[in-house]
Amino acid sequence: MADPFLHTIPAWRWALTQTRRDLRATSMRVLLVAVTLAVAALTAVAFFADRIERGLSRDAAQLLGGDVVVVGDQPLPDDFARRAQADQLRTARTASFPSMARAPDESGGEARLGSLKAVGEGYPLRGQLTLGELDANGTVQRRGPAPAGGPRPGEVWVDPGLLPALNLKMGDAIWLGEASFRISAVIVNEPDRGSGFSSFSPRVMIRESDLSATELIQPASRVTYRLLVAGPARRGDVGAPADVKGAVPGETATQAALRRFVRDSEPAVEKLRGVRVETLDQGRPEMRATLDRAALFLRLVALLAALLSAVAVAVVSRDFAQRRLDDCALMRVLGVSQSTMAWSYALQFLIVGMMASALGLLLGWGFHHVFVHILSDLVNVSLPNAGWQPVLLGVGTGVLLTLGFGLPPVLQLARVPPLRVLRRDLGQVRVLSLGMAVLGIGALFGLLMVVAQDLKLGAIALGGFVLAMLVFAVFAALAVWVLQRAAHAFAGRLPPWLTLATRQLTAQPGHTIVQVCALGVGLLALML
């Protein structure tokens, strides 16, 4: 006769009771630890990758000098600047070309080829130009960020290596063409230095208003003119307020203004010879390629960790289901319906998944700081704060691992026949069923899409692991067949322990093949 009390317990209350009880058991604790470690590994990589990608994107704009740059081999028309300023965008001009820098005659009169750069008001728009001083021992002493607009009239900033080459020191004079300038600072870091051949020459920076006094620009001079265009200042830009924290209010409007500027400038660019518009995607493809490769690599690392965790969760949950067969058979005898059992186990695994996600997020957040510390010498920049994407990724991954890979074998407990209390051979957890296959494939596909964020990358990884599992399954089945034949051929002649081990492996060939595939996929992911 059914116990009427069991029918009055809501599924959620039963799930809480079951969770409290099962957390005292080994299987559920192992499942909780497996999901926690999976989420911790994923979120640690995700937090670090998100901060790296945000930092690369931020610094890429600094390397470009602005959000958009108009480049030409002739003085740029004022229409570009007026068009940008009409959309509330900031502008700054630069002109750069190779030129000789010469020491005064009383200092030896040495000359060196340098890269002269004349900068206008507002420069730099993105990032900070850092200045320093060269002491008597030839050591650069960092001074701090340079003021916007470049050196004062009559002054020049130079690379530190140029001073000993010309036998000069701080405060000395240096000749550029027909004008003499006083060396007031050395350049420690220049955000938009670029990667061209001229960037290898020592930098010599003057104010744009002093360029005409040098008389260096002649009809045959090869000068590169740039108009830098950018939106409102961000943290890290020269002259930015102290409370600027990355994205500024109205950034969407700024992005629209930048797109409008690029679009409206295209007709004028087509009419002018040697003029082009550069953006992060168009004008600096090497930066975009670096960002894409870094993001792809980090996502692939997270994807391999997710696949390894899925294998662990599937194996542990099957063991959990195997240990609960007798309990579920007794519950069926007492009158608990299949739907009640299924809902209770689903809620129980959801609770465990949320708990593991929370613990994994805390561990991942802590461990990603370890990554930052270990790689501080390689990533020698100030990384911005991470966004909410890693948090959503961690929670989604934890729930997906628990429900998608842990729940399918457990749901078979709802179908355990009551007769199992008398016949222990009934109601065994099947290695594979249609429902398990559908849920497992759906969960795996969802995990790949969530972590990889790329259909092609996810398909390649999924296809590779499916192929690897097929190979492992074939060799495992072959090994089990050989063991079965060997056990029959050498019956009575093998040591007892070897005979017992062989019988254990061949008694349930499907279970053995699944374990071999799980171990193989795990080792494959670790080696990759």
Short mmCIF file of C-alpha atoms in Angstrom, two decimals:
data_model
loop_
_atom_site.label_atom_id
_atom_site.label_comp_id
_atom_site.label_asym_id
_atom_site.label_seq_id
_atom_site.Cartn_x
_atom_site.Cartn_y
_atom_site.Cartn_z
CA MET A 1 0.00 0.00 0.00
CA ALA A 2 1.37 3.44 -0.90
CA ASP A 3 2.41 5.80 1.85
CA PRO A 4 0.08 8.85 1.57
CA PHE A 5 2.73 11.07 3.19
CA LEU A 6 5.02 10.69 0.17
CA HIS A 7 2.36 12.14 -2.12
CA THR A 8 2.06 15.30 -0.04
CA ILE A 9 5.76 16.27 -0.21
CA PRO A 10 6.46 18.82 -2.98
CA ALA A 11 9.21 17.90 -5.40
CA TRP A 12 11.32 20.94 -4.43
CA ARG A 13 11.24 20.04 -0.73
CA TRP A 14 12.13 16.47 -1.50
CA ALA A 15 14.97 17.74 -3.69
CA LEU A 16 16.36 19.88 -0.83
CA THR A 17 16.11 16.97 1.57
CA GLN A 18 17.80 14.64 -0.90
CA THR A 19 20.56 17.19 -1.55
CA ARG A 20 21.34 17.61 2.15
CA ARG A 21 21.43 13.85 2.58
CA ASP A 22 23.38 13.03 -0.58
CA LEU A 23 26.05 15.66 0.08
CA ARG A 24 27.14 13.43 2.95
CA ALA A 25 27.75 10.64 0.43
CA THR A 26 30.93 10.30 -1.61
CA SER A 27 29.36 10.32 -5.09
CA MET A 28 27.53 13.64 -4.71
CA ARG A 29 30.55 15.30 -3.13
CA VAL A 30 32.72 14.09 -5.99
CA LEU A 31 30.13 15.43 -8.46
CA LEU A 32 30.07 18.79 -6.64
CA VAL A 33 33.86 18.96 -6.65
CA ALA A 34 34.07 17.99 -10.33
CA VAL A 35 31.65 20.72 -11.43
CA THR A 36 33.25 23.25 -9.07
CA LEU A 37 36.70 22.57 -10.50
CA ALA A 38 35.32 22.72 -14.04
CA VAL A 39 33.70 26.10 -13.45
CA ALA A 40 36.80 27.33 -11.61
CA ALA A 41 39.06 26.33 -14.49
CA LEU A 42 36.76 27.87 -17.10
CA THR A 43 36.12 31.10 -15.23
CA ALA A 44 39.77 31.54 -14.28
CA VAL A 45 40.67 31.37 -17.97
CA ALA A 46 37.60 33.42 -18.90
CA PHE A 47 38.29 36.21 -16.39
CA PHE A 48 41.92 36.41 -17.50
CA ALA A 49 41.03 36.18 -21.21
CA ASP A 50 38.35 38.84 -20.86
CA ARG A 51 40.74 41.23 -19.14
CA ILE A 52 43.48 40.51 -21.69
CA GLU A 53 41.10 41.01 -24.62
CA ARG A 54 39.74 44.25 -23.14
CA GLY A 55 43.29 45.44 -22.52
CA LEU A 56 44.38 44.54 -26.05
CA SER A 57 41.40 46.34 -27.53
CA ARG A 58 42.08 49.38 -25.37
CA ASP A 59 45.80 49.44 -26.16
CA ALA A 60 45.17 48.77 -29.85
CA ALA A 61 43.27 52.05 -30.03
CA GLN A 62 46.21 53.70 -28.30
CA LEU A 63 48.65 52.20 -30.81
CA LEU A 64 46.52 53.56 -33.61
CA GLY A 65 46.61 57.00 -31.99
CA GLY A 66 42.83 57.40 -32.03
CA ASP A 67 39.62 55.66 -32.94
CA VAL A 68 39.97 56.67 -36.60
CA VAL A 69 43.00 58.09 -38.43
CA VAL A 70 43.11 59.88 -41.78
CA VAL A 71 46.54 59.37 -43.37
CA GLY A 72 47.99 61.13 -46.39
CA ASP A 73 51.27 62.00 -48.09
CA GLN A 74 50.14 65.62 -48.48
CA PRO A 75 48.62 68.18 -46.08
CA LEU A 76 45.10 67.04 -45.31
CA PRO A 77 42.20 69.38 -46.14
CA ASP A 78 40.48 71.07 -43.21
CA ASP A 79 37.18 69.50 -44.26
CA PHE A 80 38.08 66.28 -42.42
CA ALA A 81 38.66 68.08 -39.13
CA ARG A 82 35.52 70.19 -39.49
CA ARG A 83 33.45 67.11 -40.25
CA ALA A 84 34.77 65.36 -37.11
CA GLN A 85 34.31 68.37 -34.87
CA ALA A 86 30.74 68.79 -36.10
CA ASP A 87 30.00 65.35 -34.59
CA GLN A 88 31.61 66.32 -31.25
CA LEU A 89 34.71 64.24 -31.97
CA ARG A 90 38.18 65.25 -30.85
CA THR A 91 40.96 65.78 -33.40
CA ALA A 92 44.73 66.16 -33.40
CA ARG A 93 47.29 66.47 -36.20
CA THR A 94 50.75 64.96 -36.61
CA ALA A 95 53.40 65.05 -39.33
CA SER A 96 56.33 62.64 -39.37
CA PHE A 97 59.31 62.08 -41.65
CA PRO A 98 62.96 61.01 -41.40
CA SER A 99 65.45 63.82 -40.83
CA MET A 100 68.93 64.47 -39.50
CA ALA A 101 69.38 65.66 -35.92
CA ARG A 102 72.65 67.52 -35.31
CA ALA A 103 74.51 68.51 -32.18
CA PRO A 104 75.90 72.08 -31.91
CA ASP A 105 79.48 72.60 -33.07
CA GLU A 106 80.67 73.23 -29.50
CA SER A 107 79.33 69.74 -28.56
CA GLY A 108 81.12 67.99 -31.40
CA GLY A 109 78.69 68.55 -34.27
CA GLU A 110 77.69 64.87 -34.51
CA ALA A 111 74.65 64.05 -36.66
CA ARG A 112 72.26 61.12 -36.57
CA LEU A 113 69.30 60.10 -38.67
CA GLY A 114 66.11 60.39 -36.64
CA SER A 115 62.36 60.23 -37.10
CA LEU A 116 60.99 63.73 -36.67
CA LYS A 117 57.41 64.04 -35.50
CA ALA A 118 55.50 67.30 -35.18
CA VAL A 119 52.37 67.08 -33.04
CA GLY A 120 49.47 69.48 -32.68
CA GLU A 121 47.05 70.49 -29.96
CA GLY A 122 45.32 67.63 -28.19
CA TYR A 123 47.93 64.98 -29.04
CA PRO A 124 47.73 62.15 -28.03
CA LEU A 125 44.01 61.36 -28.21
CA ARG A 126 44.34 57.80 -26.93
CA GLY A 127 46.82 56.66 -24.32
CA GLN A 128 49.54 58.66 -22.63
CA LEU A 129 52.92 59.82 -23.82
CA THR A 130 55.30 59.15 -20.92
CA LEU A 131 58.36 61.35 -20.38
CA GLY A 132 61.50 61.02 -18.32
CA GLU A 133 64.97 62.42 -17.71
CA LEU A 134 68.43 61.01 -18.38
CA ASP A 135 70.69 61.28 -15.32
CA ALA A 136 74.47 61.54 -15.27
CA ASN A 137 74.83 57.75 -15.27
CA GLY A 138 72.75 57.40 -18.43
CA THR A 139 69.75 55.94 -16.58
CA VAL A 140 66.26 57.03 -17.56
CA GLN A 141 64.27 58.41 -14.65
CA ARG A 142 60.54 58.30 -15.32
CA ARG A 143 58.87 61.68 -14.90
CA GLY A 144 55.23 60.98 -15.76
CA PRO A 145 52.67 61.56 -18.51
CA ALA A 146 53.33 64.37 -20.94
CA PRO A 147 50.93 67.28 -21.26
CA ALA A 148 48.62 67.30 -24.24
CA GLY A 149 49.88 69.12 -27.32
CA GLY A 150 53.51 68.08 -27.29
CA PRO A 151 56.58 70.08 -26.23
CA ARG A 152 56.52 73.76 -25.52
CA PRO A 153 57.59 76.09 -28.35
CA GLY A 154 61.34 75.93 -28.78
CA GLU A 155 61.66 72.61 -26.91
CA VAL A 156 62.10 69.05 -28.13
CA TRP A 157 61.55 65.57 -26.71
CA VAL A 158 63.88 62.80 -27.92
CA ASP A 159 64.50 59.10 -27.46
CA PRO A 160 67.03 58.37 -24.69
CA GLY A 161 69.47 56.68 -27.06
CA LEU A 162 69.91 59.83 -29.14
CA LEU A 163 71.61 61.81 -26.37
CA PRO A 164 74.75 59.67 -25.95
CA ALA A 165 74.94 59.20 -29.73
CA LEU A 166 75.20 62.98 -30.17
CA ASN A 167 77.21 63.52 -26.96
CA LEU A 168 74.40 65.62 -25.49
CA LYS A 169 72.67 65.85 -22.14
CA MET A 170 69.42 67.18 -20.75
CA GLY A 171 69.00 70.91 -21.37
CA ASP A 172 71.44 71.04 -24.28
CA ALA A 173 70.57 72.41 -27.69
CA ILE A 174 69.93 70.28 -30.76
CA TRP A 175 69.64 71.41 -34.37
CA LEU A 176 66.81 70.32 -36.64
CA GLY A 177 67.27 71.89 -40.03
CA GLU A 178 67.58 75.64 -39.59
CA ALA A 179 66.20 75.81 -36.05
CA SER A 180 67.74 75.05 -32.66
CA PHE A 181 65.69 73.47 -29.84
CA ARG A 182 66.33 72.79 -26.17
CA ILE A 183 66.11 69.15 -25.02
CA SER A 184 63.58 69.25 -22.19
CA ALA A 185 62.69 65.55 -21.78
CA VAL A 186 63.28 62.05 -23.10
CA ILE A 187 60.46 59.84 -24.40
CA VAL A 188 59.84 56.74 -22.26
CA ASN A 189 56.71 55.49 -24.02
CA GLU A 190 54.99 56.70 -27.18
CA PRO A 191 51.53 55.12 -27.64
CA ASP A 192 51.25 55.45 -31.42
CA ARG A 193 54.86 54.74 -32.35
CA GLY A 194 53.79 52.32 -35.11
CA SER A 195 55.65 49.42 -36.69
CA GLY A 196 57.10 50.93 -39.86
CA PHE A 197 60.77 51.19 -40.80
CA SER A 198 61.01 54.77 -39.54
CA SER A 199 59.98 53.62 -36.05
CA PHE A 200 63.45 52.09 -35.63
CA SER A 201 65.06 55.53 -35.90
CA PRO A 202 65.36 57.61 -32.72
CA ARG A 203 62.26 59.74 -32.22
CA VAL A 204 62.54 63.51 -32.18
CA MET A 205 59.29 65.26 -31.26
CA ILE A 206 58.53 68.96 -31.63
CA ARG A 207 55.45 71.15 -31.60
CA GLU A 208 53.55 71.53 -34.87
CA SER A 209 53.90 75.30 -34.77
CA ASP A 210 57.73 74.95 -34.78
CA LEU A 211 57.86 72.79 -37.90
CA SER A 212 57.97 75.69 -40.35
CA ALA A 213 61.03 77.20 -38.59
CA THR A 214 63.08 74.09 -39.37
CA GLU A 215 62.57 74.53 -43.16
CA LEU A 216 62.91 70.76 -43.46
CA ILE A 217 59.82 70.21 -45.57
CA GLN A 218 60.76 70.76 -49.21
CA PRO A 219 58.92 69.86 -52.43
CA ALA A 220 60.55 66.38 -52.55
CA SER A 221 60.15 65.58 -48.84
CA ARG A 222 58.39 62.33 -47.93
CA VAL A 223 56.10 63.43 -45.11
CA THR A 224 53.26 61.40 -43.59
CA TYR A 225 50.39 63.57 -42.36
CA ARG A 226 47.86 62.16 -39.91
CA LEU A 227 44.59 63.47 -38.57
CA LEU A 228 43.68 61.60 -35.39
CA VAL A 229 39.97 61.36 -34.56
CA ALA A 230 38.54 60.01 -31.31
CA GLY A 231 35.51 60.15 -29.06
CA PRO A 232 35.45 61.32 -25.45
CA ALA A 233 38.44 60.59 -23.25
CA ARG A 234 38.70 57.27 -21.44
CA ARG A 235 40.70 56.21 -18.45
CA GLY A 236 44.34 55.99 -19.51
CA ASP A 237 44.09 58.88 -21.99
CA VAL A 238 46.03 62.06 -21.38
CA GLY A 239 43.88 64.65 -19.65
CA ALA A 240 41.10 62.17 -18.78
CA PRO A 241 39.25 62.85 -15.52
CA ALA A 242 40.17 60.64 -12.57
CA ASP A 243 36.67 59.15 -12.38
CA VAL A 244 36.61 57.93 -16.00
CA LYS A 245 36.24 54.12 -15.81
CA GLY A 246 36.53 52.78 -19.34
CA ALA A 247 33.34 53.21 -21.33
CA VAL A 248 31.90 56.68 -21.03
CA PRO A 249 28.21 57.65 -21.12
CA GLY A 250 26.94 58.00 -24.64
CA GLU A 251 29.52 55.62 -26.11
CA THR A 252 26.93 54.22 -28.51
CA ALA A 253 26.36 57.71 -29.90
CA THR A 254 30.13 58.13 -30.19
CA GLN A 255 30.46 54.89 -32.15
CA ALA A 256 27.68 56.04 -34.47
CA ALA A 257 29.49 59.36 -34.96
CA LEU A 258 32.73 57.57 -35.80
CA ARG A 259 30.99 55.31 -38.32
CA ARG A 260 29.33 58.39 -39.85
CA PHE A 261 32.70 60.15 -40.08
CA VAL A 262 34.26 57.18 -41.88
CA ARG A 263 31.31 56.91 -44.25
CA ASP A 264 31.18 60.63 -45.06
CA SER A 265 34.95 60.77 -45.59
CA GLU A 266 35.01 58.03 -48.22
CA PRO A 267 33.96 60.28 -51.18
CA ALA A 268 36.66 62.81 -50.33
CA VAL A 269 39.28 60.08 -49.89
CA GLU A 270 38.49 58.65 -53.32
CA LYS A 271 39.13 62.02 -54.94
CA LEU A 272 42.47 62.64 -53.19
CA ARG A 273 45.66 60.83 -54.17
CA GLY A 274 47.58 59.10 -51.38
CA VAL A 275 44.90 59.61 -48.70
CA ARG A 276 43.28 56.77 -46.76
CA VAL A 277 41.21 56.24 -43.63
CA GLU A 278 42.53 53.78 -41.05
CA THR A 279 40.53 52.01 -38.35
CA LEU A 280 41.42 49.18 -36.02
CA ASP A 281 39.92 46.64 -38.44
CA GLN A 282 40.92 48.22 -41.75
CA GLY A 283 44.06 50.21 -41.25
CA ARG A 284 45.89 47.98 -38.76
CA PRO A 285 45.10 44.37 -39.74
CA GLU A 286 48.06 43.06 -37.74
CA MET A 287 46.42 44.36 -34.55
CA ARG A 288 43.07 42.81 -35.43
CA ALA A 289 44.76 39.52 -36.26
CA THR A 290 46.57 39.56 -32.91
CA LEU A 291 43.32 40.16 -31.05
CA ASP A 292 41.55 37.39 -32.96
CA ARG A 293 44.35 34.86 -32.44
CA ALA A 294 44.59 35.62 -28.73
CA ALA A 295 40.84 35.27 -28.24
CA LEU A 296 40.75 32.07 -30.33
CA PHE A 297 43.59 30.46 -28.37
CA LEU A 298 42.12 31.33 -24.98
CA ARG A 299 38.68 30.07 -26.00
CA LEU A 300 40.23 26.82 -27.20
CA VAL A 301 41.96 26.34 -23.83
CA ALA A 302 38.63 26.87 -22.06
CA LEU A 303 36.91 24.50 -24.50
CA LEU A 304 39.35 21.67 -23.75
CA ALA A 305 38.85 22.19 -20.01
CA ALA A 306 35.07 22.04 -20.51
CA LEU A 307 35.26 18.78 -22.47
CA LEU A 308 37.46 17.20 -19.83
CA SER A 309 35.03 18.29 -17.12
CA ALA A 310 32.05 16.90 -19.04
CA VAL A 311 33.69 13.48 -19.15
CA ALA A 312 34.34 13.57 -15.40
CA VAL A 313 30.77 14.62 -14.60
CA ALA A 314 29.28 11.89 -16.81
CA VAL A 315 31.36 9.15 -15.15
CA VAL A 316 30.66 10.37 -11.61
CA SER A 317 26.91 10.76 -12.20
CA ARG A 318 26.68 7.23 -13.57
CA ASP A 319 28.30 5.92 -10.42
CA PHE A 320 25.86 8.02 -8.37
CA ALA A 321 22.90 6.55 -10.25
CA GLN A 322 24.24 3.02 -9.81
CA ARG A 323 24.39 3.49 -6.03
CA ARG A 324 20.79 4.80 -5.85
CA LEU A 325 19.08 1.92 -7.66
CA ASP A 326 17.93 0.11 -4.52
CA ASP A 327 16.68 3.30 -2.87
CA CYS A 328 14.61 4.23 -5.92
CA ALA A 329 13.17 0.70 -6.17
CA LEU A 330 12.02 0.97 -2.56
CA MET A 331 10.47 4.39 -3.26
CA ARG A 332 8.57 2.90 -6.18
CA VAL A 333 7.24 0.17 -3.89
CA LEU A 334 6.04 2.89 -1.49
CA GLY A 335 4.08 4.52 -4.33
CA VAL A 336 6.24 7.41 -5.50
CA SER A 337 5.44 8.18 -9.13
CA GLN A 338 8.04 8.37 -11.89
CA SER A 339 7.32 12.05 -12.57
CA THR A 340 7.85 12.98 -8.91
CA MET A 341 11.17 11.17 -8.83
CA ALA A 342 12.28 12.70 -12.12
CA TRP A 343 11.40 16.25 -11.04
CA SER A 344 13.03 15.83 -7.66
CA TYR A 345 16.29 14.58 -9.15
CA ALA A 346 16.24 17.36 -11.77
CA LEU A 347 15.78 20.00 -9.06
CA GLN A 348 18.44 18.32 -6.93
CA PHE A 349 21.00 18.44 -9.72
CA LEU A 350 20.01 22.03 -10.51
CA ILE A 351 20.69 22.97 -6.88
CA VAL A 352 24.03 21.19 -6.95
CA GLY A 353 24.89 22.90 -10.24
CA MET A 354 24.13 26.35 -8.81
CA MET A 355 26.15 25.61 -5.67
CA ALA A 356 29.08 24.36 -7.73
CA SER A 357 28.84 27.38 -10.03
CA ALA A 358 28.98 29.79 -7.10
CA LEU A 359 31.97 28.01 -5.56
CA GLY A 360 33.67 27.73 -8.94
CA LEU A 361 33.19 31.44 -9.64
CA LEU A 362 34.85 32.35 -6.35
CA LEU A 363 37.77 30.00 -7.03
CA GLY A 364 38.08 31.16 -10.64
CA TRP A 365 38.09 34.81 -9.62
CA GLY A 366 40.85 34.12 -7.12
CA PHE A 367 42.97 31.95 -9.42
CA HIS A 368 42.80 34.40 -12.31
CA HIS A 369 44.73 36.85 -10.13
CA VAL A 370 47.40 34.15 -9.85
CA PHE A 371 47.58 34.05 -13.66
CA VAL A 372 47.95 37.82 -13.77
CA HIS A 373 50.76 37.67 -11.21
CA ILE A 374 52.60 34.81 -12.94
CA LEU A 375 52.39 36.48 -16.35
CA SER A 376 53.07 40.01 -15.08
CA ASP A 377 56.43 40.09 -16.88
CA LEU A 378 54.81 39.13 -20.21
CA VAL A 379 51.69 41.28 -19.80
CA ASN A 380 53.37 44.45 -18.63
CA VAL A 381 50.26 46.62 -18.83
CA SER A 382 47.48 47.65 -16.48
CA LEU A 383 44.60 45.31 -17.24
CA PRO A 384 41.04 46.64 -17.06
CA ASN A 385 38.38 45.01 -14.90
CA ALA A 386 36.59 41.96 -16.30
CA GLY A 387 33.02 42.20 -17.52
CA TRP A 388 29.97 40.07 -16.68
CA GLN A 389 30.52 37.58 -19.50
CA PRO A 390 32.78 35.24 -17.44
CA VAL A 391 30.18 35.18 -14.63
CA LEU A 392 27.41 34.20 -17.04
CA LEU A 393 29.75 31.67 -18.64
CA GLY A 394 30.54 30.09 -15.28
CA VAL A 395 26.91 29.79 -14.16
CA GLY A 396 25.78 28.52 -17.56
CA THR A 397 28.60 25.99 -17.75
CA GLY A 398 28.01 24.68 -14.23
CA VAL A 399 24.29 24.17 -14.81
CA LEU A 400 24.87 22.73 -18.28
CA LEU A 401 27.47 20.25 -17.03
CA THR A 402 25.27 19.15 -14.14
CA LEU A 403 22.00 18.82 -16.05
CA GLY A 404 23.31 17.89 -19.48
CA PHE A 405 25.97 15.34 -18.52
CA GLY A 406 25.05 14.43 -14.96
CA LEU A 407 21.27 14.18 -15.11
CA PRO A 408 20.71 11.72 -18.03
CA PRO A 409 21.92 8.57 -16.21
CA VAL A 410 20.19 9.72 -13.01
CA LEU A 411 16.84 10.12 -14.81
CA GLN A 412 16.91 6.39 -15.43
CA LEU A 413 16.31 5.96 -11.70
CA ALA A 414 12.71 7.07 -12.26
CA ARG A 415 12.16 3.92 -14.36
CA VAL A 416 13.54 1.46 -11.86
CA PRO A 417 10.90 -1.30 -11.48
CA PRO A 418 9.56 -2.00 -7.98
CA LEU A 419 10.43 -5.67 -8.54
CA ARG A 420 14.12 -4.81 -8.10
CA VAL A 421 13.69 -5.10 -4.32
CA LEU A 422 13.37 -8.84 -4.96
CA ARG A 423 15.48 -9.25 -8.12
CA ARG A 424 18.72 -7.27 -8.03
CA ASP A 425 19.43 -7.90 -11.71
CA LEU A 426 16.56 -5.65 -12.85
CA GLY A 427 16.65 -1.94 -13.61
CA GLN A 428 20.37 -1.57 -14.20
CA VAL A 429 21.60 1.81 -15.48
CA ARG A 430 22.09 1.45 -19.19
CA VAL A 431 25.34 2.65 -20.70
CA LEU A 432 23.53 4.42 -23.52
CA SER A 433 19.93 5.12 -24.39
CA LEU A 434 18.17 7.35 -26.89
CA GLY A 435 17.23 9.91 -24.25
CA MET A 436 20.74 10.00 -22.84
CA ALA A 437 22.20 10.34 -26.32
CA VAL A 438 19.91 13.24 -27.23
CA LEU A 439 20.54 15.08 -23.96
CA GLY A 440 24.26 14.42 -24.07
CA ILE A 441 24.66 15.58 -27.67
CA GLY A 442 22.52 18.66 -27.02
CA ALA A 443 24.50 19.51 -23.89
CA LEU A 444 27.79 18.98 -25.67
CA PHE A 445 26.74 21.17 -28.58
CA GLY A 446 25.53 23.87 -26.18
CA LEU A 447 28.76 23.70 -24.21
CA LEU A 448 30.82 24.05 -27.37
CA MET A 449 28.81 27.06 -28.52
CA VAL A 450 28.88 28.75 -25.12
CA VAL A 451 32.62 28.30 -24.60
CA ALA A 452 33.94 28.45 -28.17
CA GLN A 453 31.59 31.27 -29.28
CA ASP A 454 32.33 30.22 -32.82
CA LEU A 455 30.42 27.66 -34.88
CA LYS A 456 33.44 26.65 -36.95
CA LEU A 457 35.74 26.27 -33.95
CA GLY A 458 33.08 24.33 -32.04
CA ALA A 459 32.38 22.04 -34.99
CA ILE A 460 36.07 21.31 -35.50
CA ALA A 461 36.60 20.55 -31.81
CA LEU A 462 33.44 18.44 -31.61
CA GLY A 463 34.31 16.52 -34.76
CA GLY A 464 37.82 15.86 -33.50
CA PHE A 465 36.66 14.57 -30.14
CA VAL A 466 33.91 12.44 -31.67
CA LEU A 467 36.44 10.89 -34.04
CA ALA A 468 38.83 10.32 -31.13
CA MET A 469 36.07 8.65 -29.09
CA LEU A 470 35.23 6.36 -32.01
CA VAL A 471 38.87 5.34 -32.27
CA PHE A 472 39.07 4.76 -28.52
CA ALA A 473 35.83 2.75 -28.59
CA VAL A 474 37.05 0.52 -31.43
CA PHE A 475 40.35 -0.24 -29.71
CA ALA A 476 38.62 -0.75 -26.36
CA ALA A 477 36.12 -3.18 -27.89
CA LEU A 478 38.97 -5.01 -29.58
CA ALA A 479 40.87 -5.22 -26.29
CA VAL A 480 37.79 -6.56 -24.46
CA TRP A 481 37.28 -9.19 -27.20
CA VAL A 482 40.92 -10.27 -26.94
CA LEU A 483 40.61 -10.52 -23.14
CA GLN A 484 37.48 -12.64 -23.44
CA ARG A 485 39.16 -15.04 -25.87
CA ALA A 486 42.31 -15.16 -23.74
CA ALA A 487 40.32 -15.87 -20.59
CA HIS A 488 38.65 -18.88 -22.27
CA ALA A 489 41.86 -20.11 -23.90
CA PHE A 490 43.95 -19.96 -20.71
CA ALA A 491 41.22 -20.92 -18.26
CA GLY A 492 42.74 -22.60 -15.18
CA ARG A 493 46.30 -21.67 -16.12
CA LEU A 494 46.25 -18.01 -15.10
CA PRO A 495 46.86 -16.71 -11.56
CA PRO A 496 43.62 -16.22 -9.61
CA TRP A 497 44.05 -12.45 -9.36
CA LEU A 498 44.54 -12.13 -13.13
CA THR A 499 41.53 -14.34 -13.82
CA LEU A 500 39.36 -12.25 -11.48
CA ALA A 501 40.55 -9.00 -13.08
CA THR A 502 39.85 -10.30 -16.57
CA ARG A 503 36.35 -11.44 -15.62
CA GLN A 504 35.59 -8.05 -14.04
CA LEU A 505 36.62 -6.21 -17.22
CA THR A 506 34.73 -8.51 -19.58
CA ALA A 507 31.58 -9.01 -17.48
CA GLN A 508 30.18 -5.63 -18.59
CA PRO A 509 31.96 -4.81 -21.87
CA GLY A 510 29.86 -1.68 -22.49
CA HIS A 511 30.82 -0.19 -19.13
CA THR A 512 34.49 -0.98 -19.75
CA ILE A 513 34.42 0.66 -23.19
CA VAL A 514 32.81 3.81 -21.77
CA GLN A 515 35.48 4.03 -19.06
CA VAL A 516 38.27 3.59 -21.58
CA CYS A 517 36.77 6.29 -23.83
CA ALA A 518 36.39 8.65 -20.87
CA LEU A 519 39.98 8.11 -19.78
CA GLY A 520 41.23 8.50 -23.34
CA VAL A 521 39.34 11.74 -23.96
CA GLY A 522 40.54 13.10 -20.63
CA LEU A 523 44.18 12.34 -21.40
CA LEU A 524 43.74 13.75 -24.91
CA ALA A 525 42.40 17.02 -23.52
CA LEU A 526 45.22 17.25 -20.99
CA MET A 527 47.89 16.64 -23.65
CA LEU A 528 46.32 19.19 -25.99
#
